[in-house]
Amino acid sequence: MNHRARALAATALLTLVALIPAGLGAIARQPAAPTAPAEPVAGPANRIGAIALTVTDLDRSMEWYRSVLDAEPLGIRTLEGEAFERLTGVFGARARAASLRIGSETIELFEFITPRGRPIPHDSHGNDRWFQHIAIIVRDMDEAYARLKAHNVAHASPQPQRLPDWNTNAGGIEAFYFRDPDGHYLEILEFPSGKGEQRWQSNDRLFLGIDHTAIVVDDTEASLAFYRDLLGLRVAGTSENHGPEQERLNAVFPARLRITTLRAPTGPGIELLEYLTPRSGRPMPADTQPTDVWHWHVAINVDNVEPLFVACRKAGGRPVSPGPQPVSANGERAGSGLMARDPDGHALLFLTGQ
């Protein structure tokens, strides 16, 4: 997808009908045997788009992502009106939203003016099921870590970790978890030669782009029924990670994770993190709203959004929107959108016609 098409898709997400007239400890659980994928009911997801998160102060967050991670601002919109309320499931919703590009990928920051949401729990851990992060690939881990320290970022890992060579799929990867001003987890990651996509071997910038967003799930098989069987994402990689490096990376002891990476034809991946141990992670609060600062959502382009309103329930999820809502780009109707939650409560924004 070229930059113009990508920018148009980002604009469509931000202008969400904007919007319409108003302007929008356990014992390790053994992984189950994999099941064969079914035909996706909505047609296969053809693109994973912008990854969005809720912030408390949009201007502060924009400056932080720009100065710390070299994110390129693409624009700010005000979202309000009935269509935006119905899309998000939030009565009286009014928000400012900014789109920023890191490499070829886009993140979106939402500050809700009304109503205001709750902060990220101060005692959050890496195995809680509201955990989500984006993995930003870097050219050089030492240089990137020095940049983060120069900006006094909050550490989640004690320092960058190099995953051990015995782990065939992950050995040699260097990774570090940290937090943004609101407490969202972020990761920087450097692939060794021979791992990751070829584009991650580039030297043209320090922060190369977003490889994936990771979410903690309770049961990988239940999540595969949703993401693979319902949405048609393909399994691109698996591993089982454990040991002191993984424990320090995630700041969780004794961490043993089943990791499954899913991808659409284009866009960043979605990585499922199932903690086999410890099993102490807390579920997503049942009353989570897009206004809450722990809220993230991932835009997924599909061929047909209509069947997902019913089908996501059958796959263990639930719709947030009362039905598909019109979305627009540059003031013109550009398709439909539906917000829904997966079996663990992680939010997705399905888009068609983009």
Short mmCIF file of C-alpha atoms in Angstrom, two decimals:
data_model
loop_
_atom_site.label_atom_id
_atom_site.label_comp_id
_atom_site.label_asym_id
_atom_site.label_seq_id
_atom_site.Cartn_x
_atom_site.Cartn_y
_atom_site.Cartn_z
CA MET A 1 0.00 0.00 0.00
CA ASN A 2 1.49 3.38 -0.96
CA HIS A 3 1.78 6.33 1.43
CA ARG A 4 -1.23 8.10 -0.05
CA ALA A 5 -3.51 5.11 0.44
CA ARG A 6 -2.14 4.53 3.91
CA ALA A 7 -2.71 8.16 4.85
CA LEU A 8 -6.26 7.98 3.50
CA ALA A 9 -6.99 4.93 5.63
CA ALA A 10 -5.62 6.71 8.69
CA THR A 11 -7.80 9.74 7.93
CA ALA A 12 -10.84 7.52 7.62
CA LEU A 13 -10.22 6.07 11.05
CA LEU A 14 -9.75 9.47 12.63
CA THR A 15 -12.72 11.13 10.94
CA LEU A 16 -15.08 8.28 11.86
CA VAL A 17 -18.06 10.00 10.35
CA ALA A 18 -16.74 13.24 12.05
CA LEU A 19 -17.87 12.84 11.49
CA ILE A 20 -21.35 12.97 10.36
CA PRO A 21 -23.11 16.32 10.67
CA ALA A 22 -21.34 17.47 13.85
CA GLY A 23 -18.00 17.27 12.28
CA LEU A 24 -17.51 12.41 14.80
CA GLY A 25 1.10 -19.99 40.54
CA ALA A 26 0.59 -22.22 39.49
CA ILE A 27 0.77 -25.36 37.40
CA ALA A 28 1.67 -24.87 33.76
CA ARG A 29 -1.25 -25.55 31.47
CA GLN A 30 -0.23 -27.60 28.48
CA PRO A 31 -1.16 -26.11 25.09
CA ALA A 32 -4.00 -27.92 23.36
CA ALA A 33 -3.42 -29.55 20.00
CA PRO A 34 -3.99 -27.02 17.19
CA THR A 35 -7.28 -27.17 15.35
CA ALA A 36 -7.81 -26.75 11.64
CA PRO A 37 -8.88 -23.23 10.60
CA ALA A 38 -12.39 -22.70 9.28
CA GLU A 39 -13.43 -20.44 6.41
CA PRO A 40 -13.59 -16.86 7.80
CA VAL A 41 -17.20 -15.63 7.86
CA ALA A 42 -16.37 -12.03 6.91
CA GLY A 43 -13.83 -12.87 4.29
CA PRO A 44 -10.18 -12.81 5.30
CA ALA A 45 -8.85 -9.70 7.00
CA ASN A 46 -6.86 -7.97 4.30
CA ARG A 47 -4.95 -5.45 6.40
CA ILE A 48 -4.09 -4.62 9.98
CA GLY A 49 -4.06 -0.86 10.18
CA ALA A 50 -3.59 1.77 12.87
CA ILE A 51 -3.04 0.77 16.49
CA ALA A 52 -4.81 3.17 18.83
CA LEU A 53 -4.55 3.94 22.53
CA THR A 54 -6.29 6.30 24.92
CA VAL A 55 -4.22 9.03 26.60
CA THR A 56 -4.94 11.65 29.24
CA ASP A 57 -3.20 14.61 27.55
CA LEU A 58 -2.95 14.49 23.76
CA ASP A 59 -0.46 17.34 23.41
CA ARG A 60 1.89 15.84 25.99
CA SER A 61 1.69 12.38 24.42
CA MET A 62 2.25 13.68 20.89
CA GLU A 63 5.38 15.52 21.97
CA TRP A 64 6.64 12.48 23.89
CA TYR A 65 6.20 10.08 20.97
CA ARG A 66 7.75 12.63 18.61
CA SER A 67 10.79 13.46 20.71
CA VAL A 68 11.48 10.00 22.17
CA LEU A 69 10.52 7.67 19.31
CA ASP A 70 10.78 9.99 16.27
CA ALA A 71 7.07 9.52 15.50
CA GLU A 72 5.89 11.77 12.66
CA PRO A 73 2.63 13.67 13.38
CA LEU A 74 0.09 13.34 10.58
CA GLY A 75 -2.78 15.43 11.91
CA ILE A 76 -5.32 16.02 14.67
CA ARG A 77 -9.10 15.66 14.48
CA THR A 78 -12.02 16.27 16.82
CA LEU A 79 -14.45 13.35 16.97
CA GLU A 80 -18.02 13.82 18.16
CA GLY A 81 -21.63 13.23 17.27
CA GLU A 82 -24.06 10.32 17.30
CA ALA A 83 -22.09 8.12 14.91
CA PHE A 84 -18.94 8.40 17.04
CA GLU A 85 -20.96 7.66 20.18
CA ARG A 86 -22.48 4.56 18.60
CA LEU A 87 -19.17 3.36 17.17
CA THR A 88 -17.42 3.55 20.56
CA GLY A 89 -20.44 2.66 22.69
CA VAL A 90 -19.87 5.81 24.76
CA PHE A 91 -22.78 8.22 25.22
CA GLY A 92 -21.69 11.86 24.96
CA ALA A 93 -18.27 10.92 23.59
CA ARG A 94 -16.12 13.78 22.36
CA ALA A 95 -12.43 13.21 21.67
CA ARG A 96 -9.33 14.70 20.13
CA ALA A 97 -7.35 12.19 18.11
CA ALA A 98 -3.90 12.36 16.54
CA SER A 99 -2.33 10.10 13.97
CA LEU A 100 1.44 9.53 14.05
CA ARG A 101 3.65 7.43 11.83
CA ILE A 102 6.58 5.29 12.98
CA GLY A 103 8.27 3.90 9.89
CA SER A 104 5.46 2.66 7.64
CA GLU A 105 3.01 2.01 10.49
CA THR A 106 0.51 4.32 12.17
CA ILE A 107 -0.47 4.78 15.79
CA GLU A 108 -3.43 6.85 16.94
CA LEU A 109 -3.74 8.68 20.24
CA PHE A 110 -7.22 9.45 21.59
CA GLU A 111 -7.89 11.94 24.38
CA PHE A 112 -11.52 11.86 25.48
CA ILE A 113 -12.70 15.33 26.41
CA THR A 114 -15.99 13.86 27.61
CA PRO A 115 -16.43 11.59 29.41
CA ARG A 116 -13.07 11.20 31.11
CA GLY A 117 -11.93 7.64 31.80
CA ARG A 118 -9.96 5.82 34.48
CA PRO A 119 -6.14 5.60 34.64
CA ILE A 120 -4.15 2.42 34.14
CA PRO A 121 -4.10 0.53 37.49
CA HIS A 122 -0.88 1.37 39.32
CA ASP A 123 -0.31 -2.30 40.17
CA SER A 124 -0.59 -3.55 36.57
CA HIS A 125 1.65 -6.49 35.63
CA GLY A 126 2.79 -7.92 32.32
CA ASN A 127 0.52 -10.96 32.66
CA ASP A 128 -2.71 -9.03 33.33
CA ARG A 129 -5.10 -9.45 30.43
CA TRP A 130 -5.50 -5.73 29.82
CA PHE A 131 -1.79 -5.77 28.89
CA GLN A 132 -1.05 -4.67 25.34
CA HIS A 133 2.02 -3.17 23.72
CA ILE A 134 3.47 -2.23 20.37
CA ALA A 135 6.88 -3.65 19.39
CA ILE A 136 9.01 -0.99 17.69
CA ILE A 137 11.95 -2.36 15.75
CA VAL A 138 15.22 -0.49 16.19
CA ARG A 139 18.38 -0.37 14.10
CA ASP A 140 20.66 -0.59 17.14
CA MET A 141 19.53 -1.56 20.65
CA ASP A 142 22.35 0.21 22.48
CA GLU A 143 21.66 3.49 20.68
CA ALA A 144 17.89 3.20 21.15
CA TYR A 145 18.24 2.38 24.86
CA ALA A 146 20.56 5.35 25.30
CA ARG A 147 17.90 7.57 23.70
CA LEU A 148 15.25 6.27 26.11
CA LYS A 149 17.49 6.80 29.13
CA ALA A 150 18.29 10.33 27.97
CA HIS A 151 14.55 11.03 28.12
CA ASN A 152 14.19 9.38 31.55
CA VAL A 153 11.57 6.90 30.37
CA ALA A 154 9.99 4.61 32.94
CA HIS A 155 11.56 1.15 32.78
CA ALA A 156 9.39 -1.97 32.81
CA SER A 157 12.36 -4.28 32.17
CA PRO A 158 15.53 -3.62 34.23
CA GLN A 159 17.55 -3.33 30.99
CA PRO A 160 17.49 -4.79 27.44
CA GLN A 161 17.44 -8.59 27.36
CA ARG A 162 18.98 -10.90 24.75
CA LEU A 163 16.85 -14.01 24.32
CA PRO A 164 18.86 -17.25 24.56
CA ASP A 165 20.14 -19.15 21.54
CA TRP A 166 18.45 -22.41 22.59
CA ASN A 167 15.15 -20.78 21.61
CA THR A 168 15.21 -21.48 17.87
CA ASN A 169 12.54 -18.94 16.94
CA ALA A 170 13.52 -16.12 19.32
CA GLY A 171 17.22 -16.66 20.06
CA GLY A 172 19.40 -13.60 19.54
CA ILE A 173 16.51 -11.11 19.63
CA GLU A 174 17.17 -8.17 21.95
CA ALA A 175 14.16 -6.57 23.61
CA PHE A 176 13.27 -4.00 26.26
CA TYR A 177 9.94 -3.01 27.83
CA PHE A 178 9.26 0.56 28.98
CA ARG A 179 6.28 2.85 29.54
CA ASP A 180 4.91 6.06 28.07
CA PRO A 181 3.73 9.00 30.26
CA ASP A 182 0.34 7.33 30.88
CA GLY A 183 1.86 3.95 31.75
CA HIS A 184 1.21 2.11 28.48
CA TYR A 185 3.71 -0.67 27.88
CA LEU A 186 5.94 -0.29 24.82
CA GLU A 187 8.73 -2.50 23.50
CA ILE A 188 11.83 -1.84 21.46
CA LEU A 189 13.23 -4.86 19.70
CA GLU A 190 16.26 -5.59 17.53
CA PHE A 191 16.27 -8.62 15.24
CA PRO A 192 19.54 -10.41 14.54
CA SER A 193 20.45 -11.17 10.95
CA GLY A 194 18.19 -13.90 9.58
CA LYS A 195 15.21 -13.17 11.85
CA GLY A 196 12.25 -10.91 11.21
CA GLU A 197 11.26 -9.29 7.93
CA GLN A 198 14.00 -8.13 5.59
CA ARG A 199 12.94 -4.51 6.01
CA TRP A 200 14.03 -4.63 9.65
CA GLN A 201 17.66 -4.93 8.51
CA SER A 202 17.50 -1.33 7.23
CA ASN A 203 19.87 1.37 8.52
CA ASP A 204 17.99 4.47 7.40
CA ARG A 205 16.61 5.46 10.83
CA LEU A 206 16.87 4.45 14.49
CA PHE A 207 13.21 3.50 14.99
CA LEU A 208 12.31 1.47 11.90
CA GLY A 209 8.62 0.74 12.41
CA ILE A 210 6.11 -1.42 14.28
CA ASP A 211 6.41 -5.17 13.84
CA HIS A 212 3.40 -6.17 15.93
CA THR A 213 1.11 -5.42 18.82
CA ALA A 214 1.11 -7.99 21.62
CA ILE A 215 -1.88 -8.90 23.80
CA VAL A 216 -2.13 -11.18 26.82
CA VAL A 217 -4.72 -13.92 26.37
CA ASP A 218 -6.12 -16.57 28.69
CA ASP A 219 -6.30 -19.41 26.16
CA THR A 220 -4.48 -19.45 22.84
CA GLU A 221 -6.92 -21.89 21.25
CA ALA A 222 -9.90 -19.67 22.11
CA SER A 223 -8.05 -16.69 20.63
CA LEU A 224 -7.19 -18.65 17.47
CA ALA A 225 -10.88 -19.45 17.02
CA PHE A 226 -11.45 -15.70 16.91
CA TYR A 227 -8.44 -14.30 15.06
CA ARG A 228 -7.61 -17.19 12.73
CA ASP A 229 -10.94 -18.93 12.17
CA LEU A 230 -13.26 -15.90 12.27
CA LEU A 231 -10.99 -13.22 10.79
CA GLY A 232 -8.73 -15.33 8.60
CA LEU A 233 -5.40 -14.16 10.03
CA ARG A 234 -2.61 -16.65 9.38
CA VAL A 235 -0.31 -18.08 12.02
CA ALA A 236 3.12 -16.69 11.10
CA GLY A 237 5.16 -18.02 14.00
CA THR A 238 5.07 -19.74 17.38
CA SER A 239 7.44 -20.20 20.30
CA GLU A 240 7.48 -21.10 23.97
CA ASN A 241 9.62 -18.62 25.90
CA HIS A 242 10.93 -19.01 29.43
CA GLY A 243 14.03 -18.50 31.51
CA PRO A 244 15.62 -15.56 33.35
CA GLU A 245 15.84 -13.36 30.26
CA GLN A 246 12.11 -13.66 29.59
CA GLU A 247 11.29 -13.11 33.27
CA ARG A 248 13.33 -9.89 33.34
CA LEU A 249 11.91 -8.70 30.04
CA ASN A 250 8.31 -9.09 31.20
CA ALA A 251 9.02 -8.40 34.90
CA VAL A 252 6.97 -11.51 35.68
CA PHE A 253 8.24 -14.55 37.66
CA PRO A 254 8.29 -17.43 36.81
CA ALA A 255 7.32 -16.44 33.26
CA ARG A 256 6.66 -19.19 30.75
CA LEU A 257 4.76 -18.02 27.68
CA ARG A 258 3.16 -19.62 24.67
CA ILE A 259 3.57 -17.02 21.92
CA THR A 260 1.67 -17.07 18.63
CA THR A 261 2.10 -14.43 15.94
CA LEU A 262 -0.78 -13.75 13.53
CA ARG A 263 -0.64 -11.69 10.37
CA ALA A 264 -2.85 -10.30 7.61
CA PRO A 265 -1.43 -9.80 4.08
CA THR A 266 -0.24 -6.32 5.09
CA GLY A 267 0.29 -4.35 8.26
CA PRO A 268 1.77 -5.20 11.65
CA GLY A 269 1.10 -8.54 13.31
CA ILE A 270 -0.95 -9.43 16.38
CA GLU A 271 1.00 -11.48 18.92
CA LEU A 272 -0.87 -13.66 21.42
CA LEU A 273 0.87 -14.02 24.79
CA GLU A 274 -0.51 -16.87 26.90
CA TYR A 275 1.13 -17.17 30.30
CA LEU A 276 1.43 -20.87 31.06
CA THR A 277 2.96 -19.72 34.36
CA PRO A 278 2.16 -17.82 36.43
CA ARG A 279 -1.62 -18.06 36.04
CA SER A 280 -2.17 -15.08 38.34
CA GLY A 281 -2.92 -12.50 35.64
CA ARG A 282 -6.18 -10.63 36.17
CA PRO A 283 -8.93 -10.42 33.54
CA MET A 284 -9.82 -7.29 31.61
CA PRO A 285 -12.34 -5.32 33.72
CA ALA A 286 -15.80 -6.17 32.39
CA ASP A 287 -16.83 -2.50 32.37
CA THR A 288 -13.84 -1.32 30.30
CA GLN A 289 -14.67 1.61 28.02
CA PRO A 290 -12.69 3.28 25.20
CA THR A 291 -12.34 6.26 27.56
CA ASP A 292 -10.25 4.20 30.02
CA VAL A 293 -6.53 4.79 29.63
CA TRP A 294 -5.75 1.05 29.49
CA HIS A 295 -7.90 0.85 26.33
CA TRP A 296 -6.21 0.03 23.04
CA HIS A 297 -7.84 -0.90 19.76
CA VAL A 298 -6.50 -2.28 16.50
CA ALA A 299 -8.01 -1.32 13.13
CA ILE A 300 -8.57 -4.35 10.89
CA ASN A 301 -9.77 -4.01 7.31
CA VAL A 302 -12.16 -6.77 6.25
CA ASP A 303 -14.13 -7.49 3.10
CA ASN A 304 -17.50 -7.29 4.84
CA VAL A 305 -18.14 -5.89 8.32
CA GLU A 306 -21.83 -6.87 8.49
CA PRO A 307 -21.45 -10.57 9.44
CA LEU A 308 -19.07 -9.75 12.29
CA PHE A 309 -21.81 -8.21 14.44
CA VAL A 310 -23.30 -11.66 15.02
CA ALA A 311 -20.30 -13.88 14.30
CA CYS A 312 -17.96 -12.31 16.85
CA ARG A 313 -20.28 -13.47 19.65
CA LYS A 314 -20.18 -17.03 18.36
CA ALA A 315 -16.37 -16.87 18.41
CA GLY A 316 -16.29 -15.72 22.04
CA GLY A 317 -16.17 -11.96 21.50
CA ARG A 318 -18.82 -9.27 21.67
CA PRO A 319 -19.70 -6.14 19.70
CA VAL A 320 -19.23 -2.73 21.28
CA SER A 321 -21.08 -0.81 18.57
CA PRO A 322 -24.83 -1.53 18.28
CA GLY A 323 -24.24 -2.33 14.61
CA PRO A 324 -22.06 -1.22 11.69
CA GLN A 325 -21.63 2.56 11.61
CA PRO A 326 -20.82 4.79 8.61
CA VAL A 327 -17.28 6.11 8.40
CA SER A 328 -16.01 8.86 6.14
CA ALA A 329 -12.80 10.10 4.58
CA ASN A 330 -12.34 13.73 3.56
CA GLY A 331 -16.00 14.39 4.32
CA GLU A 332 -17.33 11.63 2.08
CA ARG A 333 -18.84 8.28 3.00
CA ALA A 334 -16.04 5.72 2.76
CA GLY A 335 -17.44 2.53 4.27
CA SER A 336 -18.56 1.03 7.56
CA GLY A 337 -16.99 0.46 10.96
CA LEU A 338 -17.75 -1.80 13.91
CA MET A 339 -15.95 -1.89 17.24
CA ALA A 340 -15.88 -5.25 19.02
CA ARG A 341 -13.96 -7.10 21.72
CA ASP A 342 -12.17 -10.42 21.45
CA PRO A 343 -12.62 -13.28 23.98
CA ASP A 344 -10.30 -11.53 26.46
CA GLY A 345 -11.80 -8.06 26.03
CA HIS A 346 -9.17 -6.54 23.71
CA ALA A 347 -10.82 -4.04 21.36
CA LEU A 348 -10.78 -4.14 17.56
CA LEU A 349 -12.15 -1.67 15.02
CA PHE A 350 -13.33 -3.51 11.91
CA LEU A 351 -13.40 -1.36 8.79
CA THR A 352 -14.68 -2.05 5.31
CA GLY A 353 -14.58 0.08 2.20
CA GLN A 354 -11.25 1.71 3.16
#
